[in-house]
Each structure stands twice: as structure tokens, then as C-alpha cells.
Amino acid sequence: MEGRVYNFNPGPATLPLEVLKQAQQELLNYRGIGMSVMEMSHRSKDFEAIIHEAEALCKEISGLGDDYRVLFLQGGASMQFALIPFNFVTVGTTAYYAVTGNFAEKAFAEAQRVCPAKTAVSTAADNHCRIPAQHELKFPADAAYLHITTNNTVYGTEWHYIPETNDVPLIADMSSNIFSRPLDYSKFALVYAGAQKNLGPAGVTVVIIRKSMLEKVPDNLPNMFSYKVMAKQNSLYNTPPTFGIYLVKLVLEWLKDLGGLPAIARHNREKAGMIYAAIDNSDGFYRGHAQKESRSLMNITFRLPTEELEQKFVTEAAAKGLVGLKGYRTVGGIRASVYNAMPRAGCELLATFMDDFAGKNR
Ligand code: PMP
């Protein structure tokens, strides 16, 4: 669409144009009720239908059944860093964390503030350029849970297997790769994601939780901290982020119409493949941060020969309508975030730009 750029920002990130258009079309008068979704009561039948549909779509897309609930909360993924230990670490138990990036570090640090927490593994010594193998994960059979971050947004690494935990509940921060490919979601006791990358706008956090986990939640938690209270009240204990939930519903409908997770996975492999090919075919001009077998299909991180060239790359790319490519300060360089909604044409244009830029600046 004229005037829109290709937005490679890590989040908030690009949304499907179809979704934005539908929201625009329904903005002033949602389905003839005479008001926008922003203006309707969260207790109205119309809004209840929206949140109910959003939950049903999450379950349908992830292939989960009635033994799971989907919650729509506030506070971002960062709030869940604290709520998870509050809800699931009982006296005498310890939480375990696979520390594979800076949000994993934050989740671990936050848990340490409220409960006994230990690392199951850390890849800090390798500057988080890889995902650990199963045999590197160390946690006891009575661990409260194992927490992993399935995609490391800053470092550009992604878990390509689900770790085996036997009876230890597996909890995953999927903020930056939820619903990007088929996955056995039933292996997870709890999955959470800030919506602002693959699901919708900032302000709503999706939590998918196995119902049996709710039985572990202590009764003396403040209500706003309790997954049990939120599940019992269908995420309507207080006023939820109504417009954000509506947009999540539209994004999930878009994803379903596209063919769900198998279709989006093909799309994502092709898109990321073009950019990784530009790195790999550059005779070392571009250096990927992630080890090849740990590469993320969502966040592609790489360096150029000098910081001056990196700055030039970002500036010249922006002039071509390719924006949001500057890397995070701890990794430096370039990061292209290519979530579900990034069109193939954006990745094609970026890959061509990379080839050209390398040719001219070698
Ligand atoms: N986890 C991951 C993997 C993230 O990428 C981010 C945000 N970039 C967060 C957690 C923090 O999310 P929020 O800002 O919603 O708290």
C-alpha cells in the first residue's frame, strides 16, 4: 500500500495490512451496534463474543483441547516473569531457567527476587549465539518448572526442539515466535507471549495454560497476580485491554484463513531463507551472530565489517523503505525481525538490498 514501509522492528512490529484495514472499516461502528470496540462495555454480549472467539482461535490454531485455557492479561511478558514464580513455586521447591538470551536473563532475575531459582543451563559464555542441547539441561525431577525462551529476540536464536522434562512442567516465553510454525503445544504447561510481535498490538499478553496447573496456584495471592482468578473470570476480573484483544482475534482469523501453522511455517522459512542466503553468499561481508543450527526464523542478526558500514546500511535501507533494522545494543549490528505478518516482498527487497550493498562496499 502506498506510503507504507517494510517495518523490521522487533516489536511492536508490523501487522497484516488486511487486519488493519478490517479494524479501520469496523472502527466507527462495529457490526452495526453504533460504537467502536474501544467504546463497548467489556461485560457486553458483543465483547464477550470477541474474547470467547479469540480464546477459541488460540486453541484451534495451537491444536489444544479443553484441558487448556487462554488468558488475555496486561503487564506484558515482563509481568509474567514475576507471576509465574508467584503462582507455581511452592514452599520447598525451586524453579529452573534455561538462560539463553537477555529476556531469559530477565525472567530468571525476576524469579530470583521472589523464590528459589537456579539456572538449568546458560549460554552467556558464548554470547548467547546458540541453543543448548538436551543433555546440557540440568534440573531435578522435583523442580517447580523448567522455563525456556523459545526465541531469543535480541540474539536471533530459536529452539528447534522441545526439551524433554518428564514430569517437570515446561513453561515457555514465546513472545517472539508464538504461532510461527507447527509445534506440539500440549508439551507445555504454560506458554506466554506479549502480543506485539506475532499476535497483535502492545498492551495484551496471551497466556495459554494447562488447566491442571491452576490447581497449584495459592489462594492467598493478590487477585491480579492469580492465574486461577483470571481463568475463573474468563480474563474479565477487571477491565481487560479490549481493543487489543479484538485485534488479536483479527490476527488469528487472518492466520487461520492463511492455512494456520503449516502454511505460516512455509512462508516464514522462505522469508528468513532469503535473508540468511544473503548472509551466507556474501563471502564473509555479513557475519551472522547465531550458529547455523540455532538460527531464528523470526529475528535475523548479523554484523558488517565496521560500525560505520552498519550505520550506512541502516540509513540506506531506510531510504528504500526498509526500516527498523538497527540491532540491539548488546549484540550490535543489524537485526531484521520478520514475524508472521512481514510480507515476502519485504524480505525479498531486503535480500536484494543486502547483495547490492555488499557489492558496493566490500
Ligand atoms: N520476552 C521476549 C522473548 C521478548 O522479546 C520481549 C520483548 N521484546 C519480552 C519478553 C518483554 O515483553 P514485554 O515488553 O511485553 O514485557
mmCIF file of C-alpha atoms and ligand atoms in Angstrom:
data_model
loop_
_atom_site.group_PDB
_atom_site.id
_atom_site.type_symbol
_atom_site.label_atom_id
_atom_site.label_comp_id
_atom_site.label_asym_id
_atom_site.label_seq_id
_atom_site.Cartn_x
_atom_site.Cartn_y
_atom_site.Cartn_z
ATOM 1 C CA MET A 1 0.000 0.000 0.000
ATOM 2 C CA GLU A 2 1.334 3.405 -0.955
ATOM 3 C CA GLY A 3 3.341 5.166 1.732
ATOM 4 C CA ARG A 4 3.740 2.128 3.990
ATOM 5 C CA VAL A 5 7.277 0.934 4.671
ATOM 6 C CA TYR A 6 8.599 -2.552 5.368
ATOM 7 C CA ASN A 7 8.855 -2.493 9.144
ATOM 8 C CA PHE A 8 11.567 -4.810 10.530
ATOM 9 C CA ASN A 9 11.189 -3.570 14.113
ATOM 10 C CA PRO A 10 11.367 -6.240 16.829
ATOM 11 C CA GLY A 11 8.083 -5.237 18.490
ATOM 12 C CA PRO A 12 5.732 -3.533 18.350
ATOM 13 C CA ALA A 13 6.008 -4.888 14.864
ATOM 14 C CA THR A 14 4.296 -4.934 11.522
ATOM 15 C CA LEU A 15 0.670 -6.138 11.456
ATOM 16 C CA PRO A 16 -1.123 -7.737 8.499
ATOM 17 C CA LEU A 17 -2.465 -4.989 6.249
ATOM 18 C CA GLU A 18 -5.742 -6.903 5.901
ATOM 19 C CA VAL A 19 -6.184 -6.767 9.677
ATOM 20 C CA LEU A 20 -5.519 -3.039 9.847
ATOM 21 C CA LYS A 21 -7.988 -2.440 7.038
ATOM 22 C CA GLN A 22 -10.672 -4.508 8.724
ATOM 23 C CA ALA A 23 -10.106 -2.671 12.021
ATOM 24 C CA GLN A 24 -10.326 0.610 10.136
ATOM 25 C CA GLN A 25 -13.528 -0.414 8.443
ATOM 26 C CA GLU A 26 -15.116 -1.517 11.737
ATOM 27 C CA LEU A 27 -13.683 1.340 13.783
ATOM 28 C CA LEU A 28 -16.598 3.769 13.967
ATOM 29 C CA ASN A 29 -19.464 1.349 14.010
ATOM 30 C CA TYR A 30 -18.697 -2.259 14.911
ATOM 31 C CA ARG A 31 -21.136 -4.541 13.121
ATOM 32 C CA GLY A 32 -23.986 -2.060 13.288
ATOM 33 C CA ILE A 33 -24.045 -1.651 17.073
ATOM 34 C CA GLY A 34 -23.313 2.075 16.746
ATOM 35 C CA MET A 35 -19.976 2.249 18.537
ATOM 36 C CA SER A 36 -16.401 1.079 18.215
ATOM 37 C CA VAL A 37 -14.947 -1.904 20.089
ATOM 38 C CA MET A 38 -12.980 0.645 22.156
ATOM 39 C CA GLU A 39 -16.202 2.111 23.435
ATOM 40 C CA MET A 40 -18.138 -1.011 24.293
ATOM 41 C CA SER A 41 -18.501 -2.465 27.774
ATOM 42 C CA HIS A 42 -16.219 -5.396 28.497
ATOM 43 C CA ARG A 43 -19.288 -7.023 30.062
ATOM 44 C CA SER A 44 -21.403 -6.664 26.917
ATOM 45 C CA LYS A 45 -22.501 -9.649 24.858
ATOM 46 C CA ASP A 46 -20.625 -8.245 21.860
ATOM 47 C CA PHE A 47 -17.315 -8.073 23.696
ATOM 48 C CA GLU A 48 -17.820 -11.439 25.331
ATOM 49 C CA ALA A 49 -18.258 -12.895 21.844
ATOM 50 C CA ILE A 50 -14.942 -11.316 20.792
ATOM 51 C CA ILE A 51 -12.914 -12.631 23.734
ATOM 52 C CA HIS A 52 -14.560 -16.031 23.519
ATOM 53 C CA GLU A 53 -13.711 -16.250 19.811
ATOM 54 C CA ALA A 54 -10.118 -15.138 20.480
ATOM 55 C CA GLU A 55 -9.698 -17.931 23.016
ATOM 56 C CA ALA A 56 -11.296 -20.494 20.680
ATOM 57 C CA LEU A 57 -8.996 -19.451 17.810
ATOM 58 C CA CYS A 58 -5.892 -19.723 20.007
ATOM 59 C CA LYS A 59 -6.865 -23.262 20.912
ATOM 60 C CA GLU A 60 -7.799 -24.215 17.361
ATOM 61 C CA ILE A 61 -4.564 -22.845 15.900
ATOM 62 C CA SER A 62 -2.371 -24.455 18.543
ATOM 63 C CA GLY A 63 -4.326 -27.740 18.390
ATOM 64 C CA LEU A 64 -5.126 -27.649 22.102
ATOM 65 C CA GLY A 65 -8.267 -29.053 23.684
ATOM 66 C CA ASP A 66 -10.421 -28.464 26.731
ATOM 67 C CA ASP A 67 -7.588 -29.175 29.137
ATOM 68 C CA TYR A 68 -6.160 -25.721 28.353
ATOM 69 C CA ARG A 69 -7.317 -22.140 28.974
ATOM 70 C CA VAL A 70 -6.250 -18.990 27.202
ATOM 71 C CA LEU A 71 -5.987 -15.773 29.229
ATOM 72 C CA PHE A 72 -5.660 -12.214 27.942
ATOM 73 C CA LEU A 73 -3.742 -10.208 30.506
ATOM 74 C CA GLN A 74 -1.889 -6.936 30.926
ATOM 75 C CA GLY A 75 1.614 -6.096 32.112
ATOM 76 C CA GLY A 76 3.404 -7.584 29.118
ATOM 77 C CA ALA A 77 5.562 -10.672 29.053
ATOM 78 C CA SER A 78 7.651 -8.992 31.766
ATOM 79 C CA MET A 79 4.764 -9.204 34.230
ATOM 80 C CA GLN A 80 4.617 -12.962 33.662
ATOM 81 C CA PHE A 81 8.308 -13.179 34.654
ATOM 82 C CA ALA A 82 7.107 -12.421 38.207
ATOM 83 C CA LEU A 83 3.659 -14.023 38.130
ATOM 84 C CA ILE A 84 4.939 -17.443 37.089
ATOM 85 C CA PRO A 85 7.052 -17.976 40.225
ATOM 86 C CA PHE A 86 4.322 -16.454 42.420
ATOM 87 C CA ASN A 87 1.809 -18.924 41.020
ATOM 88 C CA PHE A 88 3.873 -22.095 40.775
ATOM 89 C CA VAL A 89 6.806 -22.154 43.185
ATOM 90 C CA THR A 90 5.530 -23.734 46.369
ATOM 91 C CA VAL A 91 7.487 -23.887 49.637
ATOM 92 C CA GLY A 92 10.459 -26.212 49.335
ATOM 93 C CA THR A 93 10.591 -26.207 45.528
ATOM 94 C CA THR A 94 12.948 -24.440 43.134
ATOM 95 C CA ALA A 95 12.343 -23.027 39.661
ATOM 96 C CA TYR A 96 14.856 -23.751 36.866
ATOM 97 C CA TYR A 97 15.717 -21.467 33.955
ATOM 98 C CA ALA A 98 17.458 -22.024 30.644
ATOM 99 C CA VAL A 99 19.232 -18.704 30.251
ATOM 100 C CA THR A 100 19.676 -18.275 26.507
ATOM 101 C CA GLY A 101 19.322 -14.538 25.950
ATOM 102 C CA ASN A 102 18.565 -11.240 27.589
ATOM 103 C CA PHE A 103 14.834 -11.799 28.170
ATOM 104 C CA ALA A 104 15.625 -15.238 29.589
ATOM 105 C CA GLU A 105 18.111 -13.490 31.902
ATOM 106 C CA LYS A 106 15.415 -11.049 32.931
ATOM 107 C CA ALA A 107 12.894 -13.815 33.578
ATOM 108 C CA PHE A 108 15.462 -15.618 35.722
ATOM 109 C CA ALA A 109 16.474 -12.463 37.631
ATOM 110 C CA GLU A 110 12.841 -11.643 38.335
ATOM 111 C CA ALA A 111 12.172 -15.163 39.642
ATOM 112 C CA GLN A 112 15.200 -14.895 41.937
ATOM 113 C CA ARG A 113 13.601 -11.876 43.566
ATOM 114 C CA VAL A 114 10.597 -13.895 44.695
ATOM 115 C CA CYS A 115 11.614 -17.558 45.065
ATOM 116 C CA PRO A 116 14.494 -20.038 44.970
ATOM 117 C CA ALA A 117 15.569 -20.151 41.299
ATOM 118 C CA LYS A 118 18.542 -21.734 39.551
ATOM 119 C CA THR A 119 19.880 -21.968 36.029
ATOM 120 C CA ALA A 120 19.354 -25.255 34.210
ATOM 121 C CA VAL A 121 21.897 -24.016 31.668
ATOM 122 C CA SER A 122 23.334 -20.712 30.495
ATOM 123 C CA THR A 123 24.779 -19.814 27.111
ATOM 124 C CA ALA A 124 26.121 -16.455 28.346
ATOM 125 C CA ALA A 125 29.742 -17.609 27.895
ATOM 126 C CA ASP A 126 29.005 -17.980 24.151
ATOM 127 C CA ASN A 127 27.302 -14.564 23.981
ATOM 128 C CA HIS A 128 24.034 -16.464 23.512
ATOM 129 C CA CYS A 129 24.844 -17.458 19.945
ATOM 130 C CA ARG A 130 23.379 -20.947 20.313
ATOM 131 C CA ILE A 131 20.605 -23.037 21.819
ATOM 132 C CA PRO A 132 21.752 -25.678 24.310
ATOM 133 C CA ALA A 133 21.304 -29.387 23.617
ATOM 134 C CA GLN A 134 19.027 -31.521 25.750
ATOM 135 C CA HIS A 135 21.959 -33.114 27.588
ATOM 136 C CA GLU A 136 23.143 -29.690 28.788
ATOM 137 C CA LEU A 137 19.905 -29.013 30.683
ATOM 138 C CA LYS A 138 20.307 -29.840 34.361
ATOM 139 C CA PHE A 139 17.319 -29.806 36.674
ATOM 140 C CA PRO A 140 15.997 -32.192 39.315
ATOM 141 C CA ALA A 141 12.839 -34.281 38.987
ATOM 142 C CA ASP A 142 11.150 -32.196 41.698
ATOM 143 C CA ALA A 143 11.824 -28.800 40.065
ATOM 144 C CA ALA A 144 8.811 -26.450 40.251
ATOM 145 C CA TYR A 145 9.155 -25.997 36.492
ATOM 146 C CA LEU A 146 11.666 -25.508 33.689
ATOM 147 C CA HIS A 147 11.400 -22.130 31.968
ATOM 148 C CA ILE A 148 12.679 -21.635 28.428
ATOM 149 C CA THR A 149 12.540 -18.726 25.974
ATOM 150 C CA THR A 150 11.715 -20.363 22.662
ATOM 151 C CA ASN A 151 13.009 -17.480 20.570
ATOM 152 C CA ASN A 152 15.669 -15.044 21.701
ATOM 153 C CA THR A 153 14.617 -11.768 20.127
ATOM 154 C CA VAL A 154 17.867 -9.921 20.746
ATOM 155 C CA TYR A 155 20.364 -12.632 19.788
ATOM 156 C CA GLY A 156 18.389 -14.224 16.947
ATOM 157 C CA THR A 157 18.397 -17.812 18.174
ATOM 158 C CA GLU A 158 15.461 -20.198 18.357
ATOM 159 C CA TRP A 159 14.820 -23.592 19.964
ATOM 160 C CA HIS A 160 14.242 -26.110 17.189
ATOM 161 C CA TYR A 161 13.273 -28.875 19.600
ATOM 162 C CA ILE A 162 11.055 -29.097 22.661
ATOM 163 C CA PRO A 163 13.121 -30.202 25.646
ATOM 164 C CA GLU A 164 12.051 -33.391 27.398
ATOM 165 C CA THR A 165 11.255 -32.647 31.044
ATOM 166 C CA ASN A 166 9.403 -35.818 32.055
ATOM 167 C CA ASP A 167 7.033 -34.724 34.823
ATOM 168 C CA VAL A 168 8.546 -31.285 35.397
ATOM 169 C CA PRO A 169 6.150 -28.641 33.987
ATOM 170 C CA LEU A 170 7.617 -26.896 30.950
ATOM 171 C CA ILE A 171 6.937 -23.163 30.771
ATOM 172 C CA ALA A 172 7.860 -21.069 27.734
ATOM 173 C CA ASP A 173 8.167 -17.405 26.916
ATOM 174 C CA MET A 174 7.108 -17.497 23.250
ATOM 175 C CA SER A 175 6.790 -13.734 22.852
ATOM 176 C CA SER A 176 8.756 -13.634 19.633
ATOM 177 C CA ASN A 177 7.794 -16.886 17.899
ATOM 178 C CA ILE A 178 4.364 -17.959 19.077
ATOM 179 C CA PHE A 179 2.250 -19.452 16.259
ATOM 180 C CA SER A 180 5.085 -19.190 13.725
ATOM 181 C CA ARG A 181 5.191 -22.940 12.956
ATOM 182 C CA PRO A 182 3.542 -26.213 13.989
ATOM 183 C CA LEU A 183 4.541 -27.253 17.492
ATOM 184 C CA ASP A 184 3.213 -29.760 20.000
ATOM 185 C CA TYR A 185 1.750 -27.198 22.378
ATOM 186 C CA SER A 186 0.464 -29.962 24.634
ATOM 187 C CA LYS A 187 4.051 -30.466 25.834
ATOM 188 C CA PHE A 188 3.855 -27.103 27.581
ATOM 189 C CA ALA A 189 2.250 -26.468 30.959
ATOM 190 C CA LEU A 190 2.154 -22.741 30.235
ATOM 191 C CA VAL A 191 3.040 -20.586 27.248
ATOM 192 C CA TYR A 192 3.000 -16.798 27.278
ATOM 193 C CA ALA A 193 3.621 -14.036 24.794
ATOM 194 C CA GLY A 194 3.375 -10.268 24.680
ATOM 195 C CA ALA A 195 1.111 -9.775 21.670
ATOM 196 C CA GLN A 196 3.149 -7.065 19.974
ATOM 197 C CA LYS A 197 5.161 -9.327 17.644
ATOM 198 C CA ASN A 198 3.107 -12.205 16.256
ATOM 199 C CA LEU A 199 -0.351 -11.633 17.684
ATOM 200 C CA GLY A 200 -1.407 -8.010 17.657
ATOM 201 C CA PRO A 201 -0.685 -4.679 19.312
ATOM 202 C CA ALA A 202 1.163 -3.960 22.564
ATOM 203 C CA GLY A 203 -0.908 -3.974 25.735
ATOM 204 C CA VAL A 204 -2.244 -7.508 25.743
ATOM 205 C CA THR A 205 -0.396 -10.637 26.821
ATOM 206 C CA VAL A 206 -1.608 -14.081 25.868
ATOM 207 C CA VAL A 207 -1.176 -16.869 28.418
ATOM 208 C CA ILE A 208 -2.040 -20.436 27.424
ATOM 209 C CA ILE A 209 -2.230 -22.606 30.499
ATOM 210 C CA ARG A 210 -2.907 -26.289 31.179
ATOM 211 C CA LYS A 211 -5.915 -26.412 33.490
ATOM 212 C CA SER A 212 -4.220 -28.769 35.950
ATOM 213 C CA MET A 213 -1.617 -26.036 36.615
ATOM 214 C CA LEU A 214 -4.378 -23.809 38.005
ATOM 215 C CA GLU A 215 -4.805 -26.212 40.923
ATOM 216 C CA LYS A 216 -1.308 -25.327 42.116
ATOM 217 C CA VAL A 217 -1.999 -21.599 42.434
ATOM 218 C CA PRO A 218 -2.021 -20.477 46.095
ATOM 219 C CA ASP A 219 -5.294 -18.924 47.286
ATOM 220 C CA ASN A 220 -3.585 -16.074 49.103
ATOM 221 C CA LEU A 221 -2.169 -14.365 46.016
ATOM 222 C CA PRO A 222 -3.485 -10.894 45.195
ATOM 223 C CA ASN A 223 -6.273 -11.406 42.655
ATOM 224 C CA MET A 224 -4.478 -9.552 39.880
ATOM 225 C CA PHE A 225 -1.499 -11.907 40.271
ATOM 226 C CA SER A 226 -3.513 -15.102 40.207
ATOM 227 C CA TYR A 227 -3.884 -17.143 37.030
ATOM 228 C CA LYS A 228 -6.626 -19.073 38.839
ATOM 229 C CA VAL A 229 -8.708 -15.931 39.419
ATOM 230 C CA MET A 230 -8.129 -14.739 35.868
ATOM 231 C CA ALA A 231 -9.149 -18.126 34.423
ATOM 232 C CA LYS A 232 -12.237 -18.359 36.615
ATOM 233 C CA GLN A 233 -13.318 -14.888 35.490
ATOM 234 C CA ASN A 234 -12.524 -15.560 31.791
ATOM 235 C CA SER A 235 -9.923 -12.733 31.857
ATOM 236 C CA LEU A 236 -12.707 -10.340 32.912
ATOM 237 C CA TYR A 237 -11.844 -9.969 36.597
ATOM 238 C CA ASN A 238 -11.158 -6.317 35.820
ATOM 239 C CA THR A 239 -11.298 -4.300 32.606
ATOM 240 C CA PRO A 240 -9.086 -6.108 30.088
ATOM 241 C CA PRO A 241 -7.337 -4.423 27.118
ATOM 242 C CA THR A 242 -10.455 -4.752 24.987
ATOM 243 C CA PHE A 243 -9.278 -3.224 21.721
ATOM 244 C CA GLY A 244 -6.024 -5.193 21.817
ATOM 245 C CA ILE A 245 -7.937 -8.442 22.345
ATOM 246 C CA TYR A 246 -10.146 -7.602 19.362
ATOM 247 C CA LEU A 247 -7.063 -7.050 17.201
ATOM 248 C CA VAL A 248 -5.583 -10.351 18.402
ATOM 249 C CA LYS A 249 -8.805 -12.012 17.277
ATOM 250 C CA LEU A 250 -8.474 -10.410 13.826
ATOM 251 C CA VAL A 251 -4.826 -11.520 13.545
ATOM 252 C CA LEU A 252 -5.782 -15.081 14.492
ATOM 253 C CA GLU A 253 -8.561 -15.102 11.892
ATOM 254 C CA TRP A 254 -6.017 -13.910 9.323
ATOM 255 C CA LEU A 255 -3.654 -16.707 10.356
ATOM 256 C CA LYS A 256 -6.392 -19.330 10.175
ATOM 257 C CA ASP A 257 -7.514 -18.162 6.714
ATOM 258 C CA LEU A 258 -3.925 -18.355 5.528
ATOM 259 C CA GLY A 259 -3.862 -22.062 6.411
ATOM 260 C CA GLY A 260 -2.761 -21.941 10.052
ATOM 261 C CA LEU A 261 0.622 -23.029 11.353
ATOM 262 C CA PRO A 262 1.770 -25.305 8.467
ATOM 263 C CA ALA A 263 1.142 -22.502 5.963
ATOM 264 C CA ILE A 264 2.758 -19.751 8.020
ATOM 265 C CA ALA A 265 5.773 -22.012 8.677
ATOM 266 C CA ARG A 266 6.382 -22.449 4.931
ATOM 267 C CA HIS A 267 6.065 -18.716 4.470
ATOM 268 C CA ASN A 268 8.448 -17.986 7.380
ATOM 269 C CA ARG A 269 11.072 -20.492 6.179
ATOM 270 C CA GLU A 270 11.079 -18.923 2.727
ATOM 271 C CA LYS A 271 11.279 -15.373 4.046
ATOM 272 C CA ALA A 272 14.097 -15.997 6.530
ATOM 273 C CA GLY A 273 15.803 -18.255 3.967
ATOM 274 C CA MET A 274 16.251 -15.348 1.555
ATOM 275 C CA ILE A 275 17.970 -13.198 4.180
ATOM 276 C CA TYR A 276 20.161 -15.996 5.523
ATOM 277 C CA ALA A 277 21.159 -16.764 1.919
ATOM 278 C CA ALA A 278 22.248 -13.132 1.510
ATOM 279 C CA ILE A 279 24.429 -13.545 4.625
ATOM 280 C CA ASP A 280 25.863 -16.912 3.584
ATOM 281 C CA ASN A 281 26.572 -15.840 -0.009
ATOM 282 C CA SER A 282 28.350 -12.615 0.946
ATOM 283 C CA ASP A 283 31.883 -14.118 1.241
ATOM 284 C CA GLY A 284 32.047 -13.081 4.873
ATOM 285 C CA PHE A 285 30.913 -9.467 4.363
ATOM 286 C CA TYR A 286 27.928 -10.243 6.601
ATOM 287 C CA ARG A 287 28.606 -12.336 9.703
ATOM 288 C CA GLY A 288 25.586 -13.977 11.331
ATOM 289 C CA HIS A 289 25.510 -13.896 15.130
ATOM 290 C CA ALA A 290 23.666 -17.195 15.660
ATOM 291 C CA GLN A 291 25.240 -20.566 14.997
ATOM 292 C CA LYS A 292 23.570 -22.034 11.921
ATOM 293 C CA GLU A 293 21.651 -24.813 13.665
ATOM 294 C CA SER A 294 20.275 -22.315 16.221
ATOM 295 C CA ARG A 295 19.161 -19.654 13.755
ATOM 296 C CA SER A 296 15.850 -17.936 14.374
ATOM 297 C CA LEU A 297 13.261 -17.645 11.633
ATOM 298 C CA MET A 298 11.915 -14.524 13.350
ATOM 299 C CA ASN A 299 14.918 -12.331 14.236
ATOM 300 C CA ILE A 300 17.939 -12.404 11.954
ATOM 301 C CA THR A 301 21.064 -10.862 13.498
ATOM 302 C CA PHE A 302 24.304 -10.059 11.692
ATOM 303 C CA ARG A 303 27.331 -7.785 11.699
ATOM 304 C CA LEU A 304 29.113 -5.923 8.923
ATOM 305 C CA PRO A 305 32.881 -5.329 8.745
ATOM 306 C CA THR A 306 32.714 -1.995 10.649
ATOM 307 C CA GLU A 307 30.252 0.005 12.731
ATOM 308 C CA GLU A 308 30.430 2.800 10.143
ATOM 309 C CA LEU A 309 29.222 0.385 7.477
ATOM 310 C CA GLU A 310 26.448 -0.797 9.792
ATOM 311 C CA GLN A 311 25.263 2.772 10.230
ATOM 312 C CA LYS A 312 25.424 3.344 6.475
ATOM 313 C CA PHE A 313 23.486 0.117 5.899
ATOM 314 C CA VAL A 314 20.686 1.212 8.240
ATOM 315 C CA THR A 315 20.483 4.683 6.650
ATOM 316 C CA GLU A 316 20.493 3.479 3.043
ATOM 317 C CA ALA A 317 17.993 0.705 3.809
ATOM 318 C CA ALA A 318 15.618 3.235 5.395
ATOM 319 C CA ALA A 319 15.813 5.357 2.253
ATOM 320 C CA LYS A 320 14.484 2.303 0.372
ATOM 321 C CA GLY A 321 11.589 1.862 2.785
ATOM 322 C CA LEU A 322 13.264 -0.884 4.858
ATOM 323 C CA VAL A 323 13.075 0.406 8.439
ATOM 324 C CA GLY A 324 13.788 -0.803 11.975
ATOM 325 C CA LEU A 325 16.959 -2.732 11.128
ATOM 326 C CA LYS A 326 19.332 -1.499 13.825
ATOM 327 C CA GLY A 327 20.426 -4.285 16.175
ATOM 328 C CA TYR A 328 20.119 -4.303 19.957
ATOM 329 C CA ARG A 329 22.989 -2.696 21.845
ATOM 330 C CA THR A 330 24.403 -5.894 23.402
ATOM 331 C CA VAL A 331 24.758 -7.604 20.019
ATOM 332 C CA GLY A 332 25.219 -4.562 17.803
ATOM 333 C CA GLY A 333 24.994 -4.720 14.046
ATOM 334 C CA ILE A 334 21.755 -5.389 12.234
ATOM 335 C CA ARG A 335 18.609 -7.234 13.235
ATOM 336 C CA ALA A 336 15.829 -7.980 10.777
ATOM 337 C CA SER A 337 12.659 -9.040 12.576
ATOM 338 C CA VAL A 338 10.487 -10.953 10.142
ATOM 339 C CA TYR A 339 7.478 -12.091 12.123
ATOM 340 C CA ASN A 340 4.410 -13.759 10.624
ATOM 341 C CA ALA A 341 2.998 -10.524 9.233
ATOM 342 C CA MET A 342 6.154 -9.408 7.378
ATOM 343 C CA PRO A 343 5.310 -9.831 3.688
ATOM 344 C CA ARG A 344 7.539 -11.965 1.496
ATOM 345 C CA ALA A 345 8.171 -8.914 -0.696
ATOM 346 C CA GLY A 346 9.808 -7.112 2.264
ATOM 347 C CA CYS A 347 12.304 -9.946 2.738
ATOM 348 C CA GLU A 348 12.967 -10.145 -0.987
ATOM 349 C CA LEU A 349 13.702 -6.432 -1.129
ATOM 350 C CA LEU A 350 15.961 -6.630 1.921
ATOM 351 C CA ALA A 351 17.904 -9.594 0.491
ATOM 352 C CA THR A 352 18.421 -7.739 -2.816
ATOM 353 C CA PHE A 353 19.492 -4.619 -0.943
ATOM 354 C CA MET A 354 21.991 -6.707 1.070
ATOM 355 C CA ASP A 355 23.532 -8.179 -2.100
ATOM 356 C CA ASP A 356 23.839 -4.713 -3.650
ATOM 357 C CA PHE A 357 25.231 -3.139 -0.505
ATOM 358 C CA ALA A 358 27.870 -5.856 -0.101
ATOM 359 C CA GLY A 359 28.847 -5.479 -3.773
ATOM 360 C CA LYS A 360 29.357 -1.724 -3.421
ATOM 361 C CA ASN A 361 31.042 -1.604 -0.011
ATOM 362 C CA ARG A 362 33.305 -4.623 0.058
HETATM 363 N N1 PMP B 1 10.349 -11.914 26.151
HETATM 364 C C1 PMP B 1 10.779 -11.792 24.894
HETATM 365 C C2 PMP B 1 11.319 -13.004 24.195
HETATM 366 C C3 PMP B 1 10.736 -10.545 24.265
HETATM 367 O O1 PMP B 1 11.188 -10.412 23.011
HETATM 368 C C4 PMP B 1 10.217 -9.421 24.956
HETATM 369 C C5 PMP B 1 10.083 -8.054 24.345
HETATM 370 N N2 PMP B 1 10.864 -7.738 23.296
HETATM 371 C C6 PMP B 1 9.807 -9.600 26.273
HETATM 372 C C7 PMP B 1 9.862 -10.864 26.828
HETATM 373 C C8 PMP B 1 9.277 -8.453 27.078
HETATM 374 O O2 PMP B 1 7.985 -8.236 26.664
HETATM 375 P P1 PMP B 1 7.095 -7.051 27.226
HETATM 376 O O3 PMP B 1 7.678 -5.792 26.714
HETATM 377 O O4 PMP B 1 5.739 -7.385 26.663
HETATM 378 O O5 PMP B 1 7.121 -7.122 28.714
#
